[in-house]
Short mmCIF file of C-alpha atoms and ligand atoms in Angstrom, two decimals:
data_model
loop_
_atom_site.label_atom_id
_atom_site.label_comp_id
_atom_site.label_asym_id
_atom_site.label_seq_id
_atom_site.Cartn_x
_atom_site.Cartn_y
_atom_site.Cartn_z
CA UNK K 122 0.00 0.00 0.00
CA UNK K 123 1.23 3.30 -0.29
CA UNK K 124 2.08 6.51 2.12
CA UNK K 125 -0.18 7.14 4.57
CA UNK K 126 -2.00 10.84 3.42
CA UNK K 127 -3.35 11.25 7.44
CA UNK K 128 -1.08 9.99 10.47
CA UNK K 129 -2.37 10.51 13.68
CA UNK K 130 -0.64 9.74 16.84
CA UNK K 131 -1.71 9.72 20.05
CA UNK K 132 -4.71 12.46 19.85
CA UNK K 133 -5.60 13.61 23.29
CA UNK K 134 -9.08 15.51 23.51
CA UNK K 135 -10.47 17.07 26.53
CA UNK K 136 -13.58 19.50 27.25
CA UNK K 137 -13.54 21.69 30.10
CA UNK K 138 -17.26 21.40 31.43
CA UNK K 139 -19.11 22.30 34.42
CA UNK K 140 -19.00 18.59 35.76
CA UNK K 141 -15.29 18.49 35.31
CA UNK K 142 -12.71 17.41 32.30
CA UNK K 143 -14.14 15.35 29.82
CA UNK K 144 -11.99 12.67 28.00
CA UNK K 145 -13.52 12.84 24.79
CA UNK K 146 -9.68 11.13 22.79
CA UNK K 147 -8.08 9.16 24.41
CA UNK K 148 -4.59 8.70 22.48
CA UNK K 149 -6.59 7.87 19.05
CA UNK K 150 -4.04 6.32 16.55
CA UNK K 151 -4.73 6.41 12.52
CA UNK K 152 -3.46 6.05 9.07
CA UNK K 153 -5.72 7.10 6.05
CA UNK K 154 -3.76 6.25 2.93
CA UNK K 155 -4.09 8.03 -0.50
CA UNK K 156 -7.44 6.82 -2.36
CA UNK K 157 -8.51 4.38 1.04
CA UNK K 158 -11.73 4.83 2.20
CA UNK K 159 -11.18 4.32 6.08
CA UNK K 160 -14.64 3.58 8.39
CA UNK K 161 -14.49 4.99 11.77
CA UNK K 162 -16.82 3.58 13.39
CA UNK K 163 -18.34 2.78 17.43
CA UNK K 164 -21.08 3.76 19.41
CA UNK K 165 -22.80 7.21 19.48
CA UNK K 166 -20.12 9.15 22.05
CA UNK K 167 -17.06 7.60 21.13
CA UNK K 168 -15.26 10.19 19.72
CA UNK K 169 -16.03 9.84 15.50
CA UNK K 170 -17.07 13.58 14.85
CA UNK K 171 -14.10 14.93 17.37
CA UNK K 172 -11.61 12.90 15.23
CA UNK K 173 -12.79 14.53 12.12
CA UNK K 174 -13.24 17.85 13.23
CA UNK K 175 -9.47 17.52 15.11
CA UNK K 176 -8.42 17.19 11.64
CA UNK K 177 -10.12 19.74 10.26
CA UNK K 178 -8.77 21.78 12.92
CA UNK K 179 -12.32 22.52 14.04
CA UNK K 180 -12.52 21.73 18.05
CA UNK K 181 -15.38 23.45 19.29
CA UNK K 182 -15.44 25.62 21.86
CA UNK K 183 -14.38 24.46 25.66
CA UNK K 184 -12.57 21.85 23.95
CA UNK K 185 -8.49 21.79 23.66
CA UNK K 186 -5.81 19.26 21.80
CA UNK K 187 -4.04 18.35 24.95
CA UNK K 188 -1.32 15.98 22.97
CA UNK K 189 -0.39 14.18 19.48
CA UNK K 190 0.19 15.09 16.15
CA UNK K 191 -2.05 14.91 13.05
CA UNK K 192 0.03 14.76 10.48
CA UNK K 193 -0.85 15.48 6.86
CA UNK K 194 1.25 15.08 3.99
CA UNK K 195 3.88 15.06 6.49
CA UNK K 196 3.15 18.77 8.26
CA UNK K 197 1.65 18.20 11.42
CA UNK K 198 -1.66 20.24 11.40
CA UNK K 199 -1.48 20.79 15.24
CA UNK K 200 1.68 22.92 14.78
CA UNK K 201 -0.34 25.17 12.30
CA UNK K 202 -1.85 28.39 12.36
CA UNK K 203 -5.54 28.96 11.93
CA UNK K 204 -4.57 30.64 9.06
CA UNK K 205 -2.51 27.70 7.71
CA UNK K 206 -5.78 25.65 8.53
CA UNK K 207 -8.40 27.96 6.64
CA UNK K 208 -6.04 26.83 3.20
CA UNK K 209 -6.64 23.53 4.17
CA UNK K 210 -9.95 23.26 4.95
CA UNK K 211 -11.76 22.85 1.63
CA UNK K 212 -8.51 22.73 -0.48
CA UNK K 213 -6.77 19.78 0.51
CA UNK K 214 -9.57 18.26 3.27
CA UNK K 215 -13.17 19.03 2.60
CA UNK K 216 -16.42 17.57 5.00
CA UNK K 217 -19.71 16.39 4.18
CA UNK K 218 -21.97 16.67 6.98
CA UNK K 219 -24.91 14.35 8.22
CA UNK K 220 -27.89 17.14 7.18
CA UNK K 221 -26.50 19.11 3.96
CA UNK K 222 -28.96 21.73 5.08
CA UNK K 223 -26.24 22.77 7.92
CA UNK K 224 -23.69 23.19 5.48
CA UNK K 225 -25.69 24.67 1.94
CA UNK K 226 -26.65 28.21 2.55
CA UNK K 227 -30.34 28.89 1.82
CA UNK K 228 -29.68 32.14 0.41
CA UNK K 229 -27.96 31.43 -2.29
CA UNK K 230 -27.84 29.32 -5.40
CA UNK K 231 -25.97 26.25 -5.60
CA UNK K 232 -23.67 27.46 -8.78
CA UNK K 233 -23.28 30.40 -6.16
CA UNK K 234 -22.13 28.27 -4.04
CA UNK K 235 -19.59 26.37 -5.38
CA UNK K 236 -18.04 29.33 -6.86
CA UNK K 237 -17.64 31.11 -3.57
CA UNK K 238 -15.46 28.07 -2.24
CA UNK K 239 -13.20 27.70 -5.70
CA UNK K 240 -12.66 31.45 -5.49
CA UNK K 241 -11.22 31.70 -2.11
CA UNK K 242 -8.90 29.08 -3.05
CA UNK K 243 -7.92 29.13 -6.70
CA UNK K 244 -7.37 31.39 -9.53
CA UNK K 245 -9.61 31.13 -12.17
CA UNK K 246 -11.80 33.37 -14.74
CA UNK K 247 -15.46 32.98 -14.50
CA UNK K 248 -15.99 31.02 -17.33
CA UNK K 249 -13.72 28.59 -15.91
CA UNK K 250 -14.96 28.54 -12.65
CA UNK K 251 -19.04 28.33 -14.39
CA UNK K 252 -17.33 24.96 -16.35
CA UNK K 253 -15.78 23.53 -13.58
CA UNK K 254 -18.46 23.73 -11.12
CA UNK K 255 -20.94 22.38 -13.87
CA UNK K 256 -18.66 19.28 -14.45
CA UNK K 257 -18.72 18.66 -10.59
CA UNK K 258 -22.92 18.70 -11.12
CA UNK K 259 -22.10 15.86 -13.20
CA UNK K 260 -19.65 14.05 -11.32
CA UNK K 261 -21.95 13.56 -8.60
CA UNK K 262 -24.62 12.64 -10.83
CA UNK K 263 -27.52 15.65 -10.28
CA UNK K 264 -29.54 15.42 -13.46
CA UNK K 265 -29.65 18.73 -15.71
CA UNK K 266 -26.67 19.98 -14.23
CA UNK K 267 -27.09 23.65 -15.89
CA UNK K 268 -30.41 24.35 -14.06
CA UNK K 269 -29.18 22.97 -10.84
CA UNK K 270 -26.85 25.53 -10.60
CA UNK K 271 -29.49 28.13 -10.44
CA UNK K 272 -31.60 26.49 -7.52
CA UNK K 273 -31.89 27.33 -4.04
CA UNK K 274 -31.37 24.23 -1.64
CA UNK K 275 -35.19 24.49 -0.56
CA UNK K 276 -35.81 22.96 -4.15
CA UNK K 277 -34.01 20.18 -4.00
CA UNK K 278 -34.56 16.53 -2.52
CA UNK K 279 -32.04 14.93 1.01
CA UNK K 280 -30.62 13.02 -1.67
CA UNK K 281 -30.39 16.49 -4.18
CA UNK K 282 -28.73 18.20 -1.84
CA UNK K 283 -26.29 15.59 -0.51
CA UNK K 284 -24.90 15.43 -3.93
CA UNK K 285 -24.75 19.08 -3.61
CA UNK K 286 -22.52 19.29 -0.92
CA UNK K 287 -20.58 16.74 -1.88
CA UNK K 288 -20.12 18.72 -5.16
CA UNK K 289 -18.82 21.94 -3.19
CA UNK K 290 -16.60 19.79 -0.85
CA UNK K 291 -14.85 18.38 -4.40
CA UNK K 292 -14.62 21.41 -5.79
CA UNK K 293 -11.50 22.55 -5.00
CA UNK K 294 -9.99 19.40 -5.57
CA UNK K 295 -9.65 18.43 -1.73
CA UNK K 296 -7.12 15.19 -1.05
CA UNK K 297 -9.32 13.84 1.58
CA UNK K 298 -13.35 13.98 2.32
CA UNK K 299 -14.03 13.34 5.65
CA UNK K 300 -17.92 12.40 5.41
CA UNK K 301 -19.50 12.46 9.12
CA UNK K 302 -22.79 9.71 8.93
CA UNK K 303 -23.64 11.13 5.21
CA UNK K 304 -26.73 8.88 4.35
CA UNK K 305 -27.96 8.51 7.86
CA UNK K 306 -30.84 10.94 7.26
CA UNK K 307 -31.56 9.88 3.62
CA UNK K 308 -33.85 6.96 3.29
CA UNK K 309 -32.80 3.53 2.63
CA UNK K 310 -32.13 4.04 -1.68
CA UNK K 311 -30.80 6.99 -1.43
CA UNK K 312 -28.63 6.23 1.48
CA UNK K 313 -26.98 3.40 -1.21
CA UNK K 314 -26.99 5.79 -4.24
CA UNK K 315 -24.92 8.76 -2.03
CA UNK K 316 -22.77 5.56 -0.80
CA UNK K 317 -22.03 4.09 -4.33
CA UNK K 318 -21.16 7.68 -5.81
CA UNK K 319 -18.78 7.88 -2.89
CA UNK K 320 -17.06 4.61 -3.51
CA UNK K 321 -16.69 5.88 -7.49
CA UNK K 322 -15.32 9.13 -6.27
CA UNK K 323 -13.00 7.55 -4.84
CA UNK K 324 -11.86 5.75 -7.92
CA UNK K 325 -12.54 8.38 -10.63
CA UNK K 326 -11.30 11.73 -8.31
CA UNK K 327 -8.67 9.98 -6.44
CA UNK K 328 -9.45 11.33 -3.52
CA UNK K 329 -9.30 9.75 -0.24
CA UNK K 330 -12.18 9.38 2.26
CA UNK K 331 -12.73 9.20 5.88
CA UNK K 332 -15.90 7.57 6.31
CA UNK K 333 -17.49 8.43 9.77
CA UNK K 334 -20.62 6.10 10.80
CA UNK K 335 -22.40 4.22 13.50
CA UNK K 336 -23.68 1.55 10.86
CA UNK K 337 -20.91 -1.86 10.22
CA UNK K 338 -23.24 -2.21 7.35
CA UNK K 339 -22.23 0.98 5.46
CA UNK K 340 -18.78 -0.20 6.51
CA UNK K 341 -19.25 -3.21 4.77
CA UNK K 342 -20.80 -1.61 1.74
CA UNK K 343 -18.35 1.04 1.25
CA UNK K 344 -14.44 1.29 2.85
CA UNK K 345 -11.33 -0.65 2.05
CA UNK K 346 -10.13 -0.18 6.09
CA UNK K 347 -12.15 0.33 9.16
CA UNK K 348 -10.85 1.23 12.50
CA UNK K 349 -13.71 0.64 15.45
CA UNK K 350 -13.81 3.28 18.28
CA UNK K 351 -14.47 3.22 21.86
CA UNK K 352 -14.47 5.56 24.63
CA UNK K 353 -11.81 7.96 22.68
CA UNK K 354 -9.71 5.44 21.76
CA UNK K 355 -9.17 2.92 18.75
CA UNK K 356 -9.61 -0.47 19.78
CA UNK K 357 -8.88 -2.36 16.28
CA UNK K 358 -8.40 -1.54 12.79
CA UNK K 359 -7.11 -3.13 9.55
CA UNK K 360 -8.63 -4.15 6.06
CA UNK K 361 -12.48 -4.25 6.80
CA UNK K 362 -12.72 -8.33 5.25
CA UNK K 363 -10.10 -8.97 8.64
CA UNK K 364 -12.14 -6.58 10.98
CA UNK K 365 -15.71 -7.58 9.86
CA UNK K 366 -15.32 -11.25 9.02
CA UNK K 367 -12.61 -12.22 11.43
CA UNK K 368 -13.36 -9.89 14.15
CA UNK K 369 -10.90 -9.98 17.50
CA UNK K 370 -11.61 -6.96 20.33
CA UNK K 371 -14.63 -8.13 22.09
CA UNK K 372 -15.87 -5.04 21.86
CA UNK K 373 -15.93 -5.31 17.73
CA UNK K 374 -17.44 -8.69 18.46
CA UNK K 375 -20.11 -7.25 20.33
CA UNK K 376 -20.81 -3.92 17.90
CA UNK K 377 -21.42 -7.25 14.96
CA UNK K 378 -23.54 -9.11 17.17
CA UNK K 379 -25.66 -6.02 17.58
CA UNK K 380 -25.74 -4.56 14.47
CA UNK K 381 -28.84 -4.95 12.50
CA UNK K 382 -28.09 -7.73 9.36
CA UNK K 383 -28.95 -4.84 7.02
CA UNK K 384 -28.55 -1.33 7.06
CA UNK K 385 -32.08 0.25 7.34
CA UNK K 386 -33.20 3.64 8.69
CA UNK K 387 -34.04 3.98 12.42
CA UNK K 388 -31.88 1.13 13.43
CA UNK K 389 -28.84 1.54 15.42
CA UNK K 390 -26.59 -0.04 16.81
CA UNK K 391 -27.86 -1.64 20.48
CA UNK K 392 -28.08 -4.33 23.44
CA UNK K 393 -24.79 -4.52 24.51
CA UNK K 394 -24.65 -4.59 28.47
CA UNK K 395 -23.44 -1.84 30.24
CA UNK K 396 -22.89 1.86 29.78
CA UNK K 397 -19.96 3.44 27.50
CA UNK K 398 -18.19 5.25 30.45
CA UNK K 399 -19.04 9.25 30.53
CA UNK K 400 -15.36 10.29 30.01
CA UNK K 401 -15.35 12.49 33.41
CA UNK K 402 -12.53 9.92 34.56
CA UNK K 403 -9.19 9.35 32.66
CA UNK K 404 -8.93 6.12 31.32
CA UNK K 405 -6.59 3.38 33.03
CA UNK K 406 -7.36 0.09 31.66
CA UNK K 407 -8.97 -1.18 28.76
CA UNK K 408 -11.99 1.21 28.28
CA UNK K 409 -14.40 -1.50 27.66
CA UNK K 410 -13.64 -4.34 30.46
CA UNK K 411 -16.23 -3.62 32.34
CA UNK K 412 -18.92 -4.74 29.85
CA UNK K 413 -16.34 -7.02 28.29
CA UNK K 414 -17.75 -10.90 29.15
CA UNK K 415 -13.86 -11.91 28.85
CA UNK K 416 -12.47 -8.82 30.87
CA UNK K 417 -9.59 -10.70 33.71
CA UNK K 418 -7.05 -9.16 35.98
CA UNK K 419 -4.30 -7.57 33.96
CA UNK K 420 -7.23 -5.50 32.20
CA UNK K 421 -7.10 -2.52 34.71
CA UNK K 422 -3.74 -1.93 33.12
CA UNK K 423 -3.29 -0.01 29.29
CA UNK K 424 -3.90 -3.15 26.67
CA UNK K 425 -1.30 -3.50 24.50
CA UNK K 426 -1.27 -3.09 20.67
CA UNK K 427 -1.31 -7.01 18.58
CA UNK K 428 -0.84 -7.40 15.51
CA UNK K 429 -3.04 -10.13 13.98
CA UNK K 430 -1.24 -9.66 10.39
CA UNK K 431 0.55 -6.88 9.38
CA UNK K 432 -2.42 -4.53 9.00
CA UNK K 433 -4.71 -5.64 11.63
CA UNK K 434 -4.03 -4.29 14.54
CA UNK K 435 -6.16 -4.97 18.37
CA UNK K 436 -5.69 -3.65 21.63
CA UNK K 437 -6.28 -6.30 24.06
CA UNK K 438 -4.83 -8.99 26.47
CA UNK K 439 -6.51 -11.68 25.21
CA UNK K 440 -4.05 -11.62 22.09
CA UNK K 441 -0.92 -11.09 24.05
CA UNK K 442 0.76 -13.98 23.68
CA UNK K 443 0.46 -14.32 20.36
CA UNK K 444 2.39 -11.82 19.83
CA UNK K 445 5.92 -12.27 18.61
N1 ATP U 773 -19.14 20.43 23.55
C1 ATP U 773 -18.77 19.39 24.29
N2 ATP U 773 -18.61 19.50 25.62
C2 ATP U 773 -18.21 18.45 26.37
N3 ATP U 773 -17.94 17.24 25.88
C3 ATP U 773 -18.10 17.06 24.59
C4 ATP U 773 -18.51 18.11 23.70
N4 ATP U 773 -18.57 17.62 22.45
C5 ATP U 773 -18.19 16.34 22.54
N5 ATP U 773 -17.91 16.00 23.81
C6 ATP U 773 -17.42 14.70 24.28
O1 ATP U 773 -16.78 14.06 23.22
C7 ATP U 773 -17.22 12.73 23.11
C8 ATP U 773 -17.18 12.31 21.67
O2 ATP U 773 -18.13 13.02 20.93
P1 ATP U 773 -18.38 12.80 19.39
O3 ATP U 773 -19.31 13.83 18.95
O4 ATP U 773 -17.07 12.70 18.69
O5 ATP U 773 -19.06 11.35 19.36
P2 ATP U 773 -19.55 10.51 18.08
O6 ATP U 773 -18.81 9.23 18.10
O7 ATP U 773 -19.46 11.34 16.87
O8 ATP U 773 -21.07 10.22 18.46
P3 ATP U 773 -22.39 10.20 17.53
O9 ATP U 773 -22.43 8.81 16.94
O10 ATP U 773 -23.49 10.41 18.50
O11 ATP U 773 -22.28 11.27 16.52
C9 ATP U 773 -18.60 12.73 23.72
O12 ATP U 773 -18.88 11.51 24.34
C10 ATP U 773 -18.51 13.79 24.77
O13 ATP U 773 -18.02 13.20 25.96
MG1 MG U 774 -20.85 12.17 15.57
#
């Protein structure tokens, strides 16, 4: 495989609230190569939209980077300047949010629209920039591209105006798309249309995507690599055939056993015992042990990293000795 495009080390995360400091990330480790499609995905509270927004360099307020490094092409973003970060947000890493109505502003058209984000990054004439953004239209497959470009966003479909965003987050050619639950409010054939123009995106921009979701089946459906969060921290990843069908961490175990066969609207992800822990207390052992049915002893300590093969990777005891 080739060079990691995201490498993120140890990502610390805390909010300062009125209950006391929350551990949102707890030392998350990553890799997002060029052209993967990486699933992060865990239970609602984990830490999936702080991961992508970290990246971004978008923590919202109260909250503070308290160590790692994200690095990006080899700069570490956490070293950079907000102004450094406003050039990469949208040039080089773009997001597509859950409702596209948060991020598509009602006032104005969506030609409008895309133009506004490929002028503040790149030079070009406004013939250009009219060609461009109508080839985009097509790319993510709106039908009569030409009088899209002159709607609002009110007069377009959840699926319409998916597509939409996803057209402005490509349009200034962005190395990475880091797509937080993107179908989740779409019903069930749009949800799989958005996801298969995704997966071609992939292929026919080259760009790479960080795929953020609650649902293994969209997982399934859609990335190369998956890496499965809990409480803040990553608790296996690797190619999702080694992850899905030959699952290790308990805690993965548990997420499959739970997980609804097929993706369908309104279903999440449920019935595993226990509470995911509120993140007022640092983590010293393995996060999950106390709902994990093979948690022993030596649990209350950090679990190591095990390598199953070289690029499946689990953070638990129970694999300890197998490693070399
Ligand atoms: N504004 C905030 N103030 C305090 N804590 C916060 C704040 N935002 C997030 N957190 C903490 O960060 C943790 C991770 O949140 P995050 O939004 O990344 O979860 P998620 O995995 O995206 O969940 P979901 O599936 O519900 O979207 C939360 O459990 C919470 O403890
Ligand atoms: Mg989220």
């Amino acid at each position: 495989m080739n060079e990691p495009l995201v490498i993120i080390r140890d990502l610390r995360l805390q909010f300062r609230t009125y209950a006391g400091i929350v551990h949102a990330l707890n030392g998350i480790d990553l890799e997002i190569y060029e052209q993967d499609v990486l699933g992060l995905v865990g239970e609602t509270g984990c830490g999936k939209s702080m991961t992508g927004l970290c990246i971004l360099g978008l923590v919202p307020r109260g909250g503070e980077i308290v160590s790692g490094s994200i690095g990006f092409r080899g700069e570490d973003l956490l070293t950079k300047p907000e102004s450094y970060m406003q050039q990469v947000r949208g040039a080089k890493i773009a997001m597509v949010f859950q409702d596209p109505s948060t991020s598509l502003n009602p006032l104005f058209t969506i030609g409008q629209q895309i133009e506004t984000v490929m002028k503040r990054h790149q030079q070009a004439d406004k013939t250009q920039m009219h060609e461009r953004a109508l080839e985009l239209l097509k790319v993510v497959e709106l039908p009569d591209p030409a009088r899209i470009m002159d709607t609002y966003p009110h007069e377009l479909s959840g699926g319409m105006k998916q597509r939409a965003s996803i057209a402005i987050a490509l349009s200034c050619g962005a190395d990475l798309l880091i797509a937080d639950e993107p179908t989740t409010d779409l019903d069930v054939t749009v949800q799989a249309q958005i996801l298969d123009l995704l997966r071609r995106l992939r292929e026919a921009q080259g760009v790479a995507i960080l795929m953020i979701t609650h649902d293994l089946a969209v997982v399934a459906e859609t990335c190369q690599r998956v890496a499965v969060l809990y409480a803040g921290q990553v608790v296996e990843s690797g190619p999702v055939d080694e992850v899905l069908y030959e699952a290790k961490h308990p805690y993965t175990r548990a997420l499959l056993e739970a997980s609804p066969k097929r993706s369908s609207r309104g279903k999440t992800l449920q019935a595993i015992p226990g509470t995911v822990p509120s993140g007022l207390r640092p983590l010293e052992g393995c996060a999950f042990s106390p709902r994990c049915p093979r948690a022993m002893e030596v649990c209350a300590q950090p679990p190591p990293r095990v390598a199953v093969t070289p690029a499946h990777a689990v953070y638990c005891y129970l694999y300890a000795d197998s490693e070399e």
